[in-house]
Amino acid sequence: MSDETPHTGKTPHTDETPHTEETDMATPTDTPDLPSPPPPPSDYRLAVPEGWERVVLDPDRWPHRIDKLVNRSLRRTKASPQLKAALAGRMVEQAEAAHANGGVEMYVFNQVLGQVPVSAGLVVTLLRPPAGTTAGDLGDIALSLAARAADDDEVTTVELPAGPAVRHLYRRRPAPDDPDGNKLLVTHLDVYVGVPHSDQRLLLSFSTPMEPLAEALVGLFDSIARTLQWMA
């Protein structure tokens, strides 16, 4: 079962209107007006499986949402107020870091399936080229990722229903000072998708520390990426 969950922010864009000059309609130099280029989409939509909890990366909104998620996930436990506060604090730190990098929303999944705890996450980020620069195409992103990739990384170009994309699958061990205290190998899948009629990119960053289930979860991540739709 899937819930379609559009993010609340609109994809920023600027309508481009071609420069025109008034001319005498009787003169032979008269030319018809050129059509305006199509505008970028105003929004996007993703469908995620049931149990993936969405957090809009708005500092005015995420405190209440995170508190609600923590209380819901621990309601059947005897977690102390200190444990709840610590878990909420870690989620706030994750939200702040994602927001600082251009993130617009994140999803978290923490459930027990068949007595096996499963954890995964997704951050959606809108990437814009730095001021005064021109965005390269997706091929440039693929080349840049491949040049910096570890030996077991996978960098490929794929075709999604939403358009061409760059897929980067890699595994990394957290730093010794990881704030979550995680020592497990984390599997990451980053999917870069070009925003139509724009120099922006939408980045879907999936991750899971569940190494024994990583292959199955990566398949799920790919399925979620394929649900991406652009909204007019």
Coordinates of N, CA and C in Angstrom, one line a residue:
M1 N 0.8 -1.2 0.0 CA 0.0 0.0 0.0 C 0.9 1.2 0.0
S2 N 0.6 2.2 -0.8 CA 1.4 3.4 -0.9 C 0.6 4.6 -0.7
D3 N 1.2 5.6 -0.1 CA 0.6 6.9 0.1 C 1.3 7.9 -0.7
E4 N 0.6 8.6 -1.6 CA 1.3 9.7 -2.4 C 1.4 10.9 -1.5
T5 N 2.6 11.4 -1.4 CA 2.9 12.5 -0.5 C 3.6 13.6 -1.1
P6 N 3.0 14.6 -1.7 CA 3.7 15.7 -2.3 C 4.4 16.6 -1.3
H7 N 5.6 17.1 -1.5 CA 6.2 18.0 -0.6 C 5.4 19.3 -0.6
T8 N 5.5 20.1 0.5 CA 4.7 21.3 0.6 C 5.3 22.5 -0.1
G9 N 6.6 22.5 -0.2 CA 7.2 23.7 -0.9 C 7.1 23.6 -2.4
K10 N 7.1 24.7 -3.0 CA 7.1 24.8 -4.5 C 8.5 24.8 -5.0
T11 N 8.7 24.2 -6.1 CA 10.0 24.3 -6.7 C 10.2 25.7 -7.3
P12 N 11.2 26.4 -6.8 CA 11.3 27.8 -7.2 C 11.6 27.9 -8.7
H13 N 11.1 28.8 -9.4 CA 11.4 29.0 -10.8 C 11.1 30.4 -11.2
T14 N 11.7 30.8 -12.3 CA 11.5 32.1 -12.9 C 10.9 32.0 -14.3
D15 N 9.7 32.6 -14.5 CA 9.2 32.5 -15.9 C 10.0 33.4 -16.8
E16 N 10.4 32.8 -17.9 CA 11.2 33.5 -18.9 C 10.3 34.1 -20.0
T17 N 10.4 35.4 -20.2 CA 9.6 36.0 -21.2 C 10.5 36.6 -22.2
P18 N 10.4 36.2 -23.5 CA 11.4 36.8 -24.5 C 11.2 38.3 -24.7
H19 N 12.3 38.9 -24.9 CA 12.3 40.4 -25.2 C 11.6 40.6 -26.6
T20 N 10.7 41.5 -26.7 CA 10.1 41.9 -27.9 C 10.1 43.4 -28.1
E21 N 10.1 43.8 -29.4 CA 10.1 45.2 -29.7 C 8.9 45.5 -30.6
E22 N 8.3 46.6 -30.4 CA 7.1 47.0 -31.3 C 7.6 47.3 -32.7
T23 N 7.0 46.8 -33.7 CA 7.4 47.1 -35.1 C 6.1 47.5 -35.8
D24 N 6.3 48.2 -36.9 CA 5.2 48.5 -37.8 C 4.7 47.3 -38.5
M25 N 3.5 46.9 -38.3 CA 3.0 45.6 -38.9 C 3.0 45.6 -40.4
A26 N 3.1 46.8 -41.0 CA 3.2 46.9 -42.5 C 4.6 46.7 -43.1
T27 N 5.6 46.7 -42.2 CA 6.9 46.6 -42.7 C 7.3 45.2 -43.0
P28 N 8.1 44.9 -44.0 CA 8.5 43.5 -44.3 C 9.4 42.9 -43.3
T29 N 9.9 43.6 -42.3 CA 10.7 43.0 -41.2 C 9.9 42.5 -40.1
D30 N 8.6 42.6 -40.2 CA 7.7 42.1 -39.1 C 7.8 40.6 -39.0
T31 N 8.0 40.1 -37.7 CA 8.1 38.6 -37.5 C 7.1 38.3 -36.4
P32 N 6.6 37.0 -36.4 CA 5.7 36.6 -35.3 C 6.4 36.5 -34.0
D33 N 5.6 36.7 -32.9 CA 6.2 36.6 -31.6 C 6.6 35.1 -31.4
L34 N 7.8 35.0 -30.7 CA 8.3 33.7 -30.4 C 7.5 33.1 -29.2
P35 N 7.2 31.8 -29.2 CA 6.5 31.3 -28.0 C 7.4 31.3 -26.8
S36 N 6.8 31.5 -25.6 CA 7.5 31.5 -24.4 C 8.0 30.1 -24.1
P37 N 9.2 29.9 -23.5 CA 9.6 28.5 -23.2 C 8.8 28.0 -22.0
P38 N 8.6 26.7 -22.0 CA 7.7 26.1 -20.9 C 8.4 26.4 -19.5
P39 N 7.6 26.7 -18.5 CA 8.1 26.9 -17.2 C 8.5 25.6 -16.5
P40 N 9.4 25.6 -15.5 CA 9.7 24.4 -14.8 C 8.5 24.0 -14.0
P41 N 8.4 22.7 -13.6 CA 7.3 22.2 -12.8 C 7.3 23.0 -11.4
S42 N 6.1 23.2 -10.9 CA 5.9 23.9 -9.6 C 6.1 23.0 -8.4
D43 N 6.1 21.7 -8.6 CA 6.1 20.8 -7.5 C 6.5 19.4 -8.0
Y44 N 6.6 18.5 -7.1 CA 6.8 17.1 -7.4 C 6.0 16.2 -6.5
R45 N 5.9 14.9 -6.8 CA 5.2 14.0 -6.0 C 6.0 12.7 -5.9
L46 N 6.0 12.1 -4.7 CA 6.6 10.8 -4.5 C 5.6 9.9 -3.8
A47 N 5.6 8.6 -4.1 CA 4.8 7.7 -3.4 C 5.7 6.8 -2.6
V48 N 5.5 6.7 -1.3 CA 6.3 5.9 -0.4 C 5.4 4.9 0.3
P49 N 6.0 3.7 0.7 CA 5.2 2.7 1.3 C 4.7 3.1 2.7
E50 N 3.7 2.4 3.1 CA 3.1 2.7 4.4 C 4.2 2.5 5.5
G51 N 4.2 3.4 6.5 CA 5.2 3.3 7.5 C 6.3 4.3 7.4
W52 N 6.5 4.9 6.2 CA 7.5 5.9 6.0 C 7.0 7.2 6.5
E53 N 7.6 7.8 7.5 CA 7.0 9.0 8.1 C 7.7 10.2 7.5
R54 N 6.9 11.2 7.1 CA 7.4 12.4 6.4 C 7.6 13.5 7.4
V55 N 8.8 14.2 7.2 CA 9.1 15.4 8.0 C 9.4 16.5 7.0
V56 N 8.6 17.6 7.0 CA 8.9 18.7 6.1 C 10.0 19.5 6.8
L57 N 11.0 19.8 6.0 CA 12.2 20.5 6.5 C 12.0 22.0 6.6
D58 N 11.1 22.3 7.5 CA 10.7 23.7 7.8 C 11.0 23.9 9.3
P59 N 11.9 24.7 9.7 CA 12.2 24.9 11.1 C 11.0 25.2 12.0
D60 N 10.0 25.8 11.4 CA 8.8 26.2 12.2 C 7.9 25.0 12.4
R61 N 8.1 23.9 11.6 CA 7.2 22.8 11.6 C 7.8 21.5 12.1
W62 N 9.1 21.3 12.0 CA 9.6 20.0 12.3 C 9.7 19.7 13.8
P63 N 9.8 20.7 14.8 CA 9.8 20.3 16.2 C 8.5 19.5 16.6
H64 N 7.4 20.0 16.2 CA 6.1 19.4 16.6 C 6.0 18.0 15.9
R65 N 6.4 17.9 14.6 CA 6.3 16.7 13.9 C 7.2 15.6 14.5
I66 N 8.5 16.0 14.8 CA 9.4 15.1 15.4 C 9.0 14.6 16.7
D67 N 8.5 15.5 17.6 CA 8.0 15.0 18.9 C 6.9 14.0 18.7
K68 N 6.0 14.2 17.8 CA 4.9 13.3 17.5 C 5.4 12.0 17.0
L69 N 6.4 12.0 16.2 CA 6.9 10.7 15.7 C 7.6 9.9 16.8
V70 N 8.4 10.6 17.6 CA 9.1 9.9 18.7 C 8.1 9.3 19.7
N71 N 7.1 10.1 20.0 CA 6.1 9.5 21.0 C 5.3 8.3 20.4
R72 N 5.0 8.4 19.1 CA 4.3 7.3 18.5 C 5.2 6.0 18.4
S73 N 6.5 6.2 18.0 CA 7.3 5.0 17.9 C 7.7 4.4 19.2
L74 N 7.6 5.1 20.3 CA 8.0 4.6 21.6 C 6.8 4.4 22.5
R75 N 5.6 4.5 22.0 CA 4.4 4.4 22.9 C 4.2 3.0 23.5
R76 N 4.7 2.0 22.9 CA 4.5 0.6 23.4 C 5.8 0.2 24.2
T77 N 6.6 1.1 24.5 CA 7.8 0.8 25.3 C 7.8 1.6 26.6
K78 N 8.7 1.3 27.5 CA 8.9 2.0 28.8 C 10.0 3.0 28.7
A79 N 10.1 3.7 27.5 CA 11.2 4.6 27.3 C 11.0 5.8 28.3
S80 N 12.1 6.2 28.8 CA 12.1 7.3 29.8 C 12.0 8.6 29.0
P81 N 11.6 9.7 29.7 CA 11.6 11.0 29.1 C 13.0 11.4 28.5
Q82 N 14.0 11.0 29.2 CA 15.4 11.3 28.7 C 15.7 10.6 27.4
L83 N 15.3 9.4 27.3 CA 15.5 8.7 26.0 C 14.7 9.3 24.9
K84 N 13.4 9.7 25.1 CA 12.6 10.3 24.1 C 13.3 11.7 23.7
A85 N 13.8 12.4 24.7 CA 14.4 13.7 24.4 C 15.6 13.5 23.6
A86 N 16.4 12.4 23.9 CA 17.7 12.2 23.1 C 17.3 11.8 21.7
L87 N 16.3 10.9 21.5 CA 16.0 10.5 20.2 C 15.4 11.7 19.3
A88 N 14.6 12.5 20.0 CA 14.1 13.7 19.3 C 15.2 14.7 18.9
G89 N 16.2 14.8 19.8 CA 17.3 15.7 19.6 C 18.2 15.2 18.4
R90 N 18.4 13.9 18.2 CA 19.1 13.4 17.1 C 18.4 13.6 15.8
M91 N 17.0 13.5 15.8 CA 16.2 13.7 14.6 C 16.3 15.2 14.2
V92 N 16.3 16.0 15.2 CA 16.3 17.5 14.9 C 17.7 17.8 14.3
E93 N 18.8 17.2 14.8 CA 20.1 17.4 14.2 C 20.1 17.0 12.7
Q94 N 19.5 15.8 12.5 CA 19.4 15.3 11.1 C 18.6 16.3 10.2
A95 N 17.5 16.8 10.7 CA 16.7 17.8 10.0 C 17.4 19.0 9.7
E96 N 18.2 19.5 10.7 CA 18.9 20.8 10.5 C 20.0 20.6 9.5
A97 N 20.7 19.5 9.5 CA 21.8 19.2 8.6 C 21.2 19.1 7.2
A98 N 20.1 18.4 7.0 CA 19.5 18.3 5.7 C 19.0 19.6 5.2
H99 N 18.4 20.4 6.0 CA 17.9 21.7 5.6 C 19.0 22.6 5.2
A100 N 20.1 22.6 5.9 CA 21.3 23.4 5.6 C 21.8 23.1 4.2
N101 N 21.6 21.9 3.8 CA 22.1 21.4 2.4 C 21.1 21.6 1.3
G102 N 20.0 22.2 1.6 CA 19.0 22.4 0.6 C 17.8 21.4 0.7
G103 N 17.8 20.6 1.7 CA 16.8 19.6 1.8 C 15.4 20.2 2.0
V104 N 14.4 19.6 1.4 CA 13.0 20.1 1.5 C 12.1 19.2 2.3
E105 N 12.5 17.9 2.4 CA 11.7 17.0 3.2 C 12.6 15.7 3.4
M106 N 12.2 15.0 4.5 CA 12.9 13.7 4.8 C 11.8 12.7 5.2
Y107 N 12.2 11.5 5.0 CA 11.3 10.4 5.4 C 12.1 9.4 6.3
V108 N 11.5 8.9 7.4 CA 12.2 7.9 8.2 C 11.3 6.7 8.3
F109 N 11.9 5.5 8.4 CA 11.2 4.3 8.6 C 11.9 3.5 9.6
N110 N 11.2 3.2 10.7 CA 11.8 2.4 11.8 C 10.6 1.5 12.3
Q111 N 10.7 0.3 11.9 CA 9.7 -0.7 12.3 C 10.3 -2.1 12.5
V112 N 9.5 -2.9 13.2 CA 9.9 -4.3 13.4 C 9.1 -5.1 12.5
L113 N 9.7 -5.8 11.5 CA 9.1 -6.7 10.6 C 9.5 -8.1 10.8
G114 N 8.5 -8.9 11.3 CA 8.8 -10.3 11.6 C 9.9 -10.5 12.6
Q115 N 9.8 -9.7 13.7 CA 10.8 -9.7 14.8 C 12.2 -9.1 14.4
V116 N 12.2 -8.6 13.2 CA 13.5 -8.0 12.7 C 13.4 -6.5 12.7
P117 N 14.1 -5.7 13.4 CA 14.1 -4.2 13.4 C 14.6 -3.8 12.0
V118 N 13.9 -2.9 11.4 CA 14.3 -2.4 10.0 C 14.3 -0.8 10.1
S119 N 15.4 -0.3 9.6 CA 15.6 1.2 9.7 C 16.1 1.7 8.3
A120 N 15.5 2.8 7.8 CA 15.9 3.4 6.5 C 15.4 4.8 6.5
G121 N 16.0 5.6 5.6 CA 15.6 7.0 5.5 C 15.8 7.5 4.1
L122 N 15.2 8.7 3.9 CA 15.3 9.4 2.6 C 15.3 10.9 2.8
V123 N 16.2 11.6 2.2 CA 16.2 13.0 2.2 C 16.1 13.5 0.8
V124 N 15.1 14.4 0.5 CA 14.9 15.0 -0.8 C 15.5 16.4 -0.8
T125 N 16.5 16.7 -1.7 CA 17.2 17.9 -1.7 C 17.0 18.6 -3.1
L126 N 16.8 19.9 -3.1 CA 16.8 20.7 -4.3 C 18.2 21.3 -4.5
L127 N 18.9 20.9 -5.6 CA 20.2 21.4 -5.8 C 20.2 22.5 -6.9
R128 N 20.8 23.6 -6.6 CA 20.9 24.8 -7.5 C 22.4 25.0 -7.8
P129 N 22.7 25.5 -9.0 CA 24.1 25.8 -9.2 C 24.5 27.0 -8.5
P130 N 25.7 27.1 -8.0 CA 26.2 28.3 -7.3 C 26.0 29.6 -8.1
A131 N 25.8 30.7 -7.4 CA 25.6 32.0 -8.1 C 26.7 32.3 -9.1
G132 N 26.4 32.7 -10.3 CA 27.4 33.1 -11.3 C 28.0 31.9 -12.0
T133 N 27.4 30.7 -11.8 CA 27.9 29.5 -12.5 C 26.8 28.9 -13.4
T134 N 27.1 28.1 -14.3 CA 26.2 27.4 -15.2 C 26.1 25.9 -14.8
A135 N 25.0 25.4 -14.6 CA 24.8 24.0 -14.3 C 25.3 23.1 -15.4
G136 N 26.0 22.1 -15.1 CA 26.4 21.1 -16.0 C 25.2 20.1 -16.2
D137 N 25.4 19.2 -17.2 CA 24.3 18.3 -17.4 C 24.5 17.1 -16.5
L138 N 23.6 16.1 -16.6 CA 23.7 14.9 -15.7 C 24.9 14.1 -16.0
G139 N 25.4 14.1 -17.3 CA 26.6 13.4 -17.6 C 27.8 14.0 -16.9
D140 N 27.8 15.3 -16.6 CA 28.9 15.9 -15.8 C 28.9 15.4 -14.4
I141 N 27.6 15.2 -13.8 CA 27.5 14.7 -12.5 C 28.0 13.3 -12.4
A142 N 27.6 12.5 -13.4 CA 28.1 11.1 -13.4 C 29.6 11.0 -13.5
L143 N 30.2 11.8 -14.3 CA 31.7 11.8 -14.5 C 32.4 12.3 -13.2
S144 N 31.8 13.3 -12.5 CA 32.4 13.8 -11.3 C 32.3 12.7 -10.2
L145 N 31.1 12.1 -10.1 CA 30.9 11.0 -9.1 C 31.9 9.8 -9.3
A146 N 32.0 9.4 -10.6 CA 32.9 8.3 -10.9 C 34.3 8.6 -10.6
A147 N 34.7 9.9 -10.8 CA 36.1 10.2 -10.6 C 36.5 10.1 -9.1
R148 N 35.5 10.3 -8.2 CA 35.7 10.3 -6.8 C 35.3 9.0 -6.1
A149 N 34.7 8.1 -6.9 CA 34.1 6.9 -6.3 C 35.2 5.9 -5.8
A150 N 34.7 5.2 -4.8 CA 35.6 4.0 -4.3 C 35.4 2.9 -5.3
D151 N 36.3 1.9 -5.1 CA 36.3 0.8 -6.1 C 35.0 0.0 -6.2
D152 N 34.3 -0.1 -5.0 CA 33.0 -0.9 -5.1 C 31.8 0.0 -5.3
D153 N 32.0 1.3 -5.5 CA 30.8 2.2 -5.8 C 30.2 1.8 -7.2
E154 N 29.0 2.1 -7.4 CA 28.3 2.0 -8.7 C 27.7 3.3 -9.1
V155 N 28.2 3.8 -10.2 CA 27.7 5.1 -10.8 C 27.2 4.8 -12.2
T156 N 25.9 4.9 -12.4 CA 25.3 4.6 -13.7 C 24.2 5.7 -14.0
T157 N 23.9 5.8 -15.3 CA 22.9 6.6 -15.8 C 21.7 5.7 -16.1
V158 N 20.5 6.2 -15.6 CA 19.3 5.4 -15.8 C 18.2 6.3 -16.3
E159 N 17.1 5.7 -16.8 CA 15.9 6.4 -17.3 C 14.8 6.1 -16.4
L160 N 14.3 7.1 -15.7 CA 13.1 7.0 -14.8 C 11.9 7.6 -15.6
P161 N 10.7 7.3 -15.1 CA 9.5 7.9 -15.7 C 9.5 9.4 -15.7
A162 N 10.2 10.0 -14.6 CA 10.3 11.4 -14.5 C 11.4 12.0 -15.4
G163 N 12.2 11.1 -16.0 CA 13.3 11.6 -16.9 C 14.6 10.9 -16.6
P164 N 15.7 11.3 -17.3 CA 17.0 10.7 -17.1 C 17.5 11.0 -15.7
A165 N 18.4 10.1 -15.2 CA 18.9 10.3 -13.8 C 20.2 9.7 -13.7
V166 N 21.0 10.1 -12.7 CA 22.2 9.5 -12.3 C 22.0 8.7 -11.0
R167 N 22.5 7.5 -11.0 CA 22.3 6.6 -9.8 C 23.6 6.3 -9.2
H168 N 23.8 6.6 -7.9 CA 25.1 6.4 -7.2 C 24.8 5.5 -6.0
L169 N 25.3 4.2 -6.1 CA 25.1 3.3 -5.0 C 26.5 3.1 -4.3
Y170 N 26.6 3.3 -3.0 CA 27.8 3.2 -2.3 C 27.6 2.8 -0.8
R171 N 28.6 2.3 -0.2 CA 28.6 1.9 1.2 C 29.7 2.5 2.0
R172 N 29.4 3.1 3.1 CA 30.4 3.8 3.9 C 30.2 3.4 5.4
R173 N 31.3 3.3 6.1 CA 31.2 3.1 7.6 C 31.2 4.5 8.2
P174 N 30.3 4.7 9.2 CA 30.2 6.0 9.9 C 31.5 6.4 10.5
A175 N 31.7 7.7 10.7 CA 32.9 8.2 11.4 C 32.9 7.8 12.8
P176 N 34.1 7.7 13.5 CA 34.1 7.3 14.9 C 33.3 8.2 15.8
D177 N 33.2 9.5 15.4 CA 32.4 10.4 16.3 C 31.0 10.6 15.8
D178 N 30.4 9.6 15.1 CA 29.1 9.7 14.6 C 28.1 10.0 15.8
P179 N 27.3 11.0 15.7 CA 26.4 11.4 16.8 C 25.4 10.3 17.2
D180 N 25.1 9.5 16.3 CA 24.1 8.4 16.6 C 24.8 7.2 17.2
G181 N 26.2 7.2 17.2 CA 26.9 6.1 17.8 C 26.8 4.8 16.9
N182 N 26.5 5.0 15.6 CA 26.3 3.9 14.7 C 27.7 3.4 14.3
K183 N 28.0 2.1 14.4 CA 29.2 1.5 13.9 C 29.0 0.6 12.7
L184 N 27.8 0.5 12.3 CA 27.5 -0.5 11.2 C 27.7 0.2 9.8
L185 N 28.0 -0.6 8.9 CA 28.2 -0.2 7.5 C 26.8 0.3 7.0
V186 N 26.8 1.5 6.4 CA 25.6 2.2 5.9 C 25.6 2.1 4.4
T187 N 24.5 1.6 3.8 CA 24.3 1.6 2.4 C 23.6 2.8 1.9
H188 N 24.1 3.5 0.9 CA 23.5 4.7 0.4 C 23.1 4.6 -1.1
L189 N 22.0 5.1 -1.4 CA 21.6 5.3 -2.8 C 21.2 6.7 -3.1
D190 N 22.0 7.4 -3.9 CA 21.7 8.8 -4.3 C 21.2 8.8 -5.8
V191 N 20.1 9.4 -6.0 CA 19.5 9.5 -7.4 C 19.4 11.0 -7.7
Y192 N 20.1 11.4 -8.8 CA 20.0 12.8 -9.2 C 19.1 12.9 -10.4
V193 N 18.1 13.7 -10.4 CA 17.2 13.8 -11.5 C 17.1 15.3 -11.9
G194 N 17.2 15.6 -13.2 CA 17.1 16.9 -13.7 C 15.7 17.5 -13.6
V195 N 15.5 18.7 -13.1 CA 14.2 19.3 -13.1 C 14.0 19.9 -14.5
P196 N 12.9 19.5 -15.1 CA 12.6 19.9 -16.5 C 12.6 21.4 -16.7
H197 N 13.2 21.9 -17.8 CA 13.2 23.3 -18.1 C 13.8 24.1 -17.0
S198 N 14.8 23.6 -16.4 CA 15.5 24.3 -15.3 C 16.9 23.9 -15.2
D199 N 17.7 24.6 -14.5 CA 19.1 24.2 -14.2 C 19.3 23.6 -12.9
Q200 N 18.1 23.2 -12.2 CA 18.1 22.6 -10.9 C 18.1 21.1 -11.0
R201 N 18.5 20.4 -9.9 CA 18.5 19.0 -9.8 C 17.8 18.6 -8.6
L202 N 17.0 17.5 -8.6 CA 16.4 17.0 -7.4 C 17.2 15.7 -7.0
L203 N 17.7 15.7 -5.8 CA 18.5 14.6 -5.3 C 17.7 13.8 -4.3
L204 N 17.5 12.5 -4.5 CA 16.9 11.6 -3.6 C 18.0 10.8 -2.9
S205 N 18.2 11.0 -1.6 CA 19.3 10.4 -0.9 C 18.7 9.3 0.1
F206 N 18.8 8.1 -0.3 CA 18.3 7.0 0.5 C 19.5 6.4 1.4
S207 N 19.2 5.8 2.5 CA 20.2 5.2 3.3 C 19.6 4.1 4.2
T208 N 20.4 3.1 4.6 CA 20.0 2.1 5.6 C 21.2 1.6 6.2
P209 N 21.2 1.3 7.6 CA 22.3 0.6 8.2 C 22.1 -0.9 8.3
M210 N 21.0 -1.4 7.7 CA 20.7 -2.8 7.7 C 21.4 -3.6 6.7
E211 N 22.7 -3.9 6.9 CA 23.5 -4.5 5.8 C 22.9 -5.9 5.4
P212 N 22.4 -6.7 6.3 CA 21.9 -8.0 5.8 C 20.7 -7.8 4.9
L213 N 20.0 -6.7 5.0 CA 18.8 -6.4 4.2 C 19.0 -5.4 3.1
A214 N 20.3 -5.0 2.9 CA 20.6 -3.9 2.1 C 20.1 -4.1 0.6
E215 N 20.4 -5.3 0.1 CA 20.0 -5.6 -1.3 C 18.5 -5.4 -1.5
A216 N 17.7 -6.0 -0.6 CA 16.3 -5.8 -0.7 C 15.8 -4.4 -0.6
L217 N 16.4 -3.7 0.4 CA 16.0 -2.3 0.6 C 16.4 -1.4 -0.6
V218 N 17.6 -1.7 -1.2 CA 18.0 -0.9 -2.4 C 17.0 -1.1 -3.5
G219 N 16.4 -2.3 -3.6 CA 15.4 -2.5 -4.6 C 14.1 -1.7 -4.3
L220 N 13.8 -1.5 -3.0 CA 12.7 -0.7 -2.6 C 13.0 0.8 -2.9
F221 N 14.2 1.2 -2.6 CA 14.6 2.6 -2.9 C 14.4 2.9 -4.4
D222 N 14.9 2.0 -5.2 CA 14.7 2.2 -6.7 C 13.3 2.3 -7.1
S223 N 12.4 1.5 -6.4 CA 11.0 1.6 -6.7 C 10.4 2.9 -6.3
I224 N 10.8 3.4 -5.2 CA 10.3 4.7 -4.7 C 10.8 5.8 -5.7
A225 N 12.0 5.8 -6.2 CA 12.5 6.8 -7.1 C 11.7 6.8 -8.4
R226 N 11.2 5.6 -8.8 CA 10.5 5.5 -10.0 C 9.0 6.1 -9.9
T227 N 8.6 6.4 -8.7 CA 7.3 7.0 -8.5 C 7.3 8.5 -8.7
L228 N 8.5 9.1 -8.8 CA 8.7 10.6 -8.9 C 7.8 11.1 -10.1
Q229 N 7.0 12.1 -9.8 CA 6.3 12.8 -10.8 C 6.4 14.3 -10.7
W230 N 6.5 15.0 -11.9 CA 6.5 16.4 -11.9 C 5.1 17.0 -11.9
M231 N 4.8 18.0 -11.2 CA 3.5 18.6 -11.2 C 3.6 20.0 -11.8
A232 N 2.6 20.3 -12.7 CA 2.6 21.5 -13.4 C 2.3 22.7 -12.4

